[in-house]
Tab-separated table of C-alpha atoms in Angstrom:
chain	number	residue	atom	x	y	z
A	1	MET	CA	-0.099	0.207	-0.039
A	2	THR	CA	0.994	3.425	-0.641
A	3	GLN	CA	1.468	6.091	1.786
A	4	ASN	CA	-1.696	8.263	0.967
A	5	SER	CA	-3.829	5.085	1.230
A	6	GLU	CA	-2.515	4.654	4.749
A	7	THR	CA	-2.915	8.006	6.273
A	8	PRO	CA	-5.060	10.764	5.650
A	9	SER	CA	-3.689	13.673	3.968
A	10	SER	CA	-2.653	16.853	5.927
A	11	ASN	CA	-5.735	18.689	4.582
A	12	ILE	CA	-7.997	16.157	5.855
A	13	ARG	CA	-6.228	15.814	9.131
A	14	ALA	CA	-6.589	19.324	9.696
A	15	ILE	CA	-10.332	19.139	8.562
A	16	ALA	CA	-10.563	16.019	11.449
A	17	GLN	CA	-8.858	18.118	14.046
A	18	LYS	CA	-10.860	20.811	13.453
A	19	PHE	CA	-13.978	18.811	13.675
A	20	ARG	CA	-12.786	17.513	17.085
A	21	LEU	CA	-11.950	20.671	18.469
A	22	ALA	CA	-15.094	22.751	17.294
A	23	GLY	CA	-17.278	19.828	18.324
A	24	TRP	CA	-16.020	19.446	21.809
A	25	ILE	CA	-16.585	23.132	22.172
A	26	SER	CA	-19.852	23.235	20.964
A	27	PHE	CA	-20.534	20.215	22.870
A	28	TRP	CA	-19.682	21.630	26.272
A	29	ILE	CA	-20.971	25.189	26.060
A	30	GLN	CA	-24.319	23.661	24.854
A	31	LEU	CA	-24.395	21.069	27.620
A	32	VAL	CA	-23.603	23.570	30.668
A	33	LEU	CA	-25.903	26.313	29.279
A	34	GLY	CA	-28.576	23.857	28.810
A	35	VAL	CA	-28.287	22.218	31.945
A	36	ILE	CA	-28.338	25.217	33.765
A	37	SER	CA	-31.419	26.295	31.965
A	38	GLY	CA	-33.054	23.074	32.483
A	39	ILE	CA	-32.641	23.516	36.093
A	40	ILE	CA	-33.844	27.014	36.239
A	41	VAL	CA	-36.921	26.123	34.064
A	42	LEU	CA	-37.883	23.136	36.341
A	43	LEU	CA	-37.563	25.206	39.590
A	44	PHE	CA	-39.663	27.716	37.999
A	45	ALA	CA	-42.267	25.173	37.132
A	46	ILE	CA	-42.280	23.263	40.338
A	47	PHE	CA	-42.704	26.715	42.391
A	48	SER	CA	-45.080	28.482	40.210
A	49	GLN	CA	-47.750	25.410	40.795
A	50	ARG	CA	-48.080	26.650	44.308
A	51	SER	CA	-51.359	28.636	44.924
A	52	GLY	CA	-51.152	32.220	45.168
A	53	SER	CA	-47.979	32.233	43.157
A	54	PRO	CA	-47.527	35.078	41.240
A	55	ASN	CA	-46.097	33.243	38.442
A	56	ASN	CA	-49.244	31.049	37.980
A	57	ASN	CA	-50.453	32.727	34.951
A	58	PRO	CA	-51.285	31.485	31.473
A	59	GLY	CA	-49.124	33.481	29.228
A	60	THR	CA	-46.168	32.467	31.669
A	61	GLY	CA	-47.031	28.868	31.491
A	62	PHE	CA	-47.034	29.273	27.276
A	63	GLY	CA	-43.503	30.533	27.272
A	64	VAL	CA	-42.203	28.164	29.970
A	65	PHE	CA	-43.737	25.395	27.580
A	66	LEU	CA	-41.813	27.222	24.607
A	67	ALA	CA	-38.565	27.321	26.600
A	68	ILE	CA	-38.798	23.511	27.699
A	69	CYS	CA	-39.208	22.753	23.802
A	70	GLY	CA	-36.357	25.012	23.306
A	71	ILE	CA	-34.318	22.933	25.749
A	72	VAL	CA	-35.479	19.746	24.077
A	73	VAL	CA	-34.274	20.852	20.600
A	74	LEU	CA	-31.175	21.798	22.509
A	75	GLY	CA	-30.590	18.195	23.507
A	76	VAL	CA	-30.823	17.569	19.556
A	77	GLY	CA	-28.166	20.054	19.024
A	78	ILE	CA	-26.004	18.543	21.959
A	79	TYR	CA	-26.202	15.305	20.104
A	80	LEU	CA	-24.916	16.824	16.963
A	81	ALA	CA	-21.940	18.428	18.210
A	82	TYR	CA	-20.949	15.149	19.833
A	83	ARG	CA	-21.562	13.980	16.590
A	84	TYR	CA	-19.016	16.248	15.105
A	85	THR	CA	-16.347	14.954	17.447
A	86	ARG	CA	-17.175	11.388	15.999
A	87	ILE	CA	-16.795	12.411	12.619
A	88	GLY	CA	-13.413	14.139	13.113
A	89	LYS	CA	-12.252	10.872	14.516
A	90	GLN	CA	-13.613	8.944	11.672
A	91	LEU	CA	-11.722	11.315	9.066
A	92	ASP	CA	-8.702	10.879	10.953
A	93	SER	CA	-8.734	7.220	10.056
A	94	SER	CA	-5.870	5.325	8.022
A	95	ASN	CA	-8.745	3.110	6.410
A	96	PRO	CA	-10.347	5.616	3.930
A	97	SER	CA	-13.438	3.523	3.655
A	98	ASN	CA	-13.842	4.466	7.258
A	99	ARG	CA	-14.076	7.892	6.522
A	100	PRO	CA	-17.235	9.629	6.035
A	101	ARG	CA	-18.008	11.255	2.671
A	102	LYS	CA	-18.177	14.858	2.221
A	103	LEU	CA	-22.084	14.713	1.237
A	104	GLU	CA	-22.987	12.943	4.169
A	105	THR	CA	-20.800	15.609	6.350
A	106	VAL	CA	-22.298	18.244	4.728
A	107	GLN	CA	-25.801	17.025	5.442
A	108	ILE	CA	-25.107	16.517	8.821
A	109	LEU	CA	-23.861	20.230	9.495
A	110	ARG	CA	-26.948	21.547	7.635
A	111	MET	CA	-29.196	19.304	10.167
A	112	GLY	CA	-27.053	21.030	12.762
A	113	LEU	CA	-27.934	24.526	11.247
A	114	TRP	CA	-31.482	24.147	11.018
A	115	ILE	CA	-31.991	22.455	14.422
A	116	ASN	CA	-30.350	25.536	16.200
A	117	LEU	CA	-32.253	27.846	14.121
A	118	ALA	CA	-35.156	26.144	15.024
A	119	GLY	CA	-34.003	26.240	18.686
A	120	ILE	CA	-33.337	29.712	18.569
A	121	LEU	CA	-36.732	30.573	17.022
A	122	VAL	CA	-38.788	28.497	19.505
A	123	THR	CA	-36.823	29.707	22.489
A	124	LEU	CA	-37.177	33.482	21.386
A	125	LEU	CA	-40.836	32.856	21.233
A	126	GLY	CA	-40.980	31.593	24.622
A	127	ALA	CA	-38.619	34.612	25.801
A	128	GLN	CA	-41.297	36.827	24.032
A	129	ALA	CA	-44.053	35.423	26.025
A	130	ILE	CA	-42.621	35.245	29.230
A	131	VAL	CA	-41.436	38.803	28.869
A	132	GLY	CA	-44.524	40.056	27.795
A	133	THR	CA	-46.516	38.459	30.414
A	134	LEU	CA	-43.926	40.280	32.849
A	135	VAL	CA	-44.536	43.539	31.345
A	136	ALA	CA	-48.035	43.415	31.198
A	137	ARG	CA	-48.108	42.337	34.909
A	138	SER	CA	-45.407	45.500	35.984
A	139	ILE	CA	-47.598	48.218	33.943
A	140	SER	CA	-51.205	47.283	34.678
A	141	PRO	CA	-53.227	50.100	36.406
A	142	GLN	CA	-53.753	47.740	39.375
A	143	ALA	CA	-49.956	46.746	39.744
A	144	VAL	CA	-49.189	50.516	40.350
A	145	THR	CA	-51.941	51.072	43.152
A	146	THR	CA	-51.968	47.072	44.763
A	147	GLN	CA	-48.221	46.112	44.056
A	148	LEU	CA	-47.618	46.301	48.031
A	149	PHE	CA	-50.956	44.487	49.051
A	150	ASP	CA	-51.321	41.919	45.741
A	151	PRO	CA	-48.247	39.497	45.598
A	152	THR	CA	-49.568	38.260	42.122
A	153	ARG	CA	-48.494	41.580	40.713
A	154	ILE	CA	-44.901	41.319	41.919
A	155	ILE	CA	-42.206	40.177	39.564
A	156	SER	CA	-40.065	37.660	41.296
A	157	GLY	CA	-36.589	36.834	41.078
A	158	LEU	CA	-37.804	33.490	39.922
A	159	ASP	CA	-39.408	35.153	37.032
A	160	MET	CA	-36.066	36.841	36.112
A	161	LEU	CA	-34.354	33.568	36.358
A	162	VAL	CA	-36.648	32.006	33.910
A	163	VAL	CA	-35.898	34.940	31.208
A	164	GLN	CA	-31.945	34.051	31.965
A	165	ALA	CA	-32.583	30.556	31.318
A	166	ASN	CA	-34.080	31.376	27.823
A	167	THR	CA	-31.109	33.609	27.280
A	168	ASN	CA	-28.945	30.943	27.982
A	169	THR	CA	-30.342	28.491	25.744
A	170	ILE	CA	-30.408	31.060	23.138
A	171	SER	CA	-26.462	31.374	23.580
A	172	ALA	CA	-26.076	27.695	23.525
A	173	HIS	CA	-27.963	27.677	20.460
A	174	PHE	CA	-26.014	30.386	18.924
A	175	ALA	CA	-22.969	28.337	19.901
A	176	GLY	CA	-23.973	25.418	18.106
A	177	LEU	CA	-25.210	27.709	14.934
A	178	VAL	CA	-21.603	29.191	14.769
A	179	VAL	CA	-19.637	25.852	15.043
A	180	SER	CA	-22.278	24.596	12.212
A	181	LEU	CA	-21.392	27.347	9.779
A	182	PHE	CA	-17.571	27.418	10.910
A	183	LEU	CA	-17.222	23.619	10.018
A	184	LEU	CA	-19.488	23.800	7.153
A	185	ASN	CA	-17.111	26.802	5.670
A	186	ARG	CA	-14.201	24.890	6.385
A	187	ILE	CA	-15.406	21.560	4.755
A	188	THR	CA	-16.677	23.210	1.542
A	189	LYS	CA	-13.357	25.096	0.724
């Protein structure tokens, strides 16, 4: 066998290294932000179910539902980021038949783009619903006069944490989007 059939070319090796590095960076960023967001949304769901809770609002409930959907979509994004690392390992294989085809790799990267874009959209819609509910609660005429007496009009720290959870989820999807674009750009050169 010749040298070329046993070891990947330097260009393929460089692409493999980029896939592994970018995949791990994306994986860990998305995983950490996703776990934090998931814990916050879970706490919000638990504490908002108490009777008399200021968070017991239909608009907030729909926003939290969309936030959970965004976290579920983020799970798919995390899987794809891990898959990028495996593609990098396969590209570095000495056996050319073990390497994924360029078309398959491009399709996986495009799927990563669409998954992260969908996750950003769903999470943004959830954030809009939650923030809209909080703004309506804070500027309603009754809120100004009864805020000291009516606990349902007070915006709690938990309300703000769920907004932060949405921001974290959007950031995680953005990281996945950037990595997918970077790798797609690198592989199509």
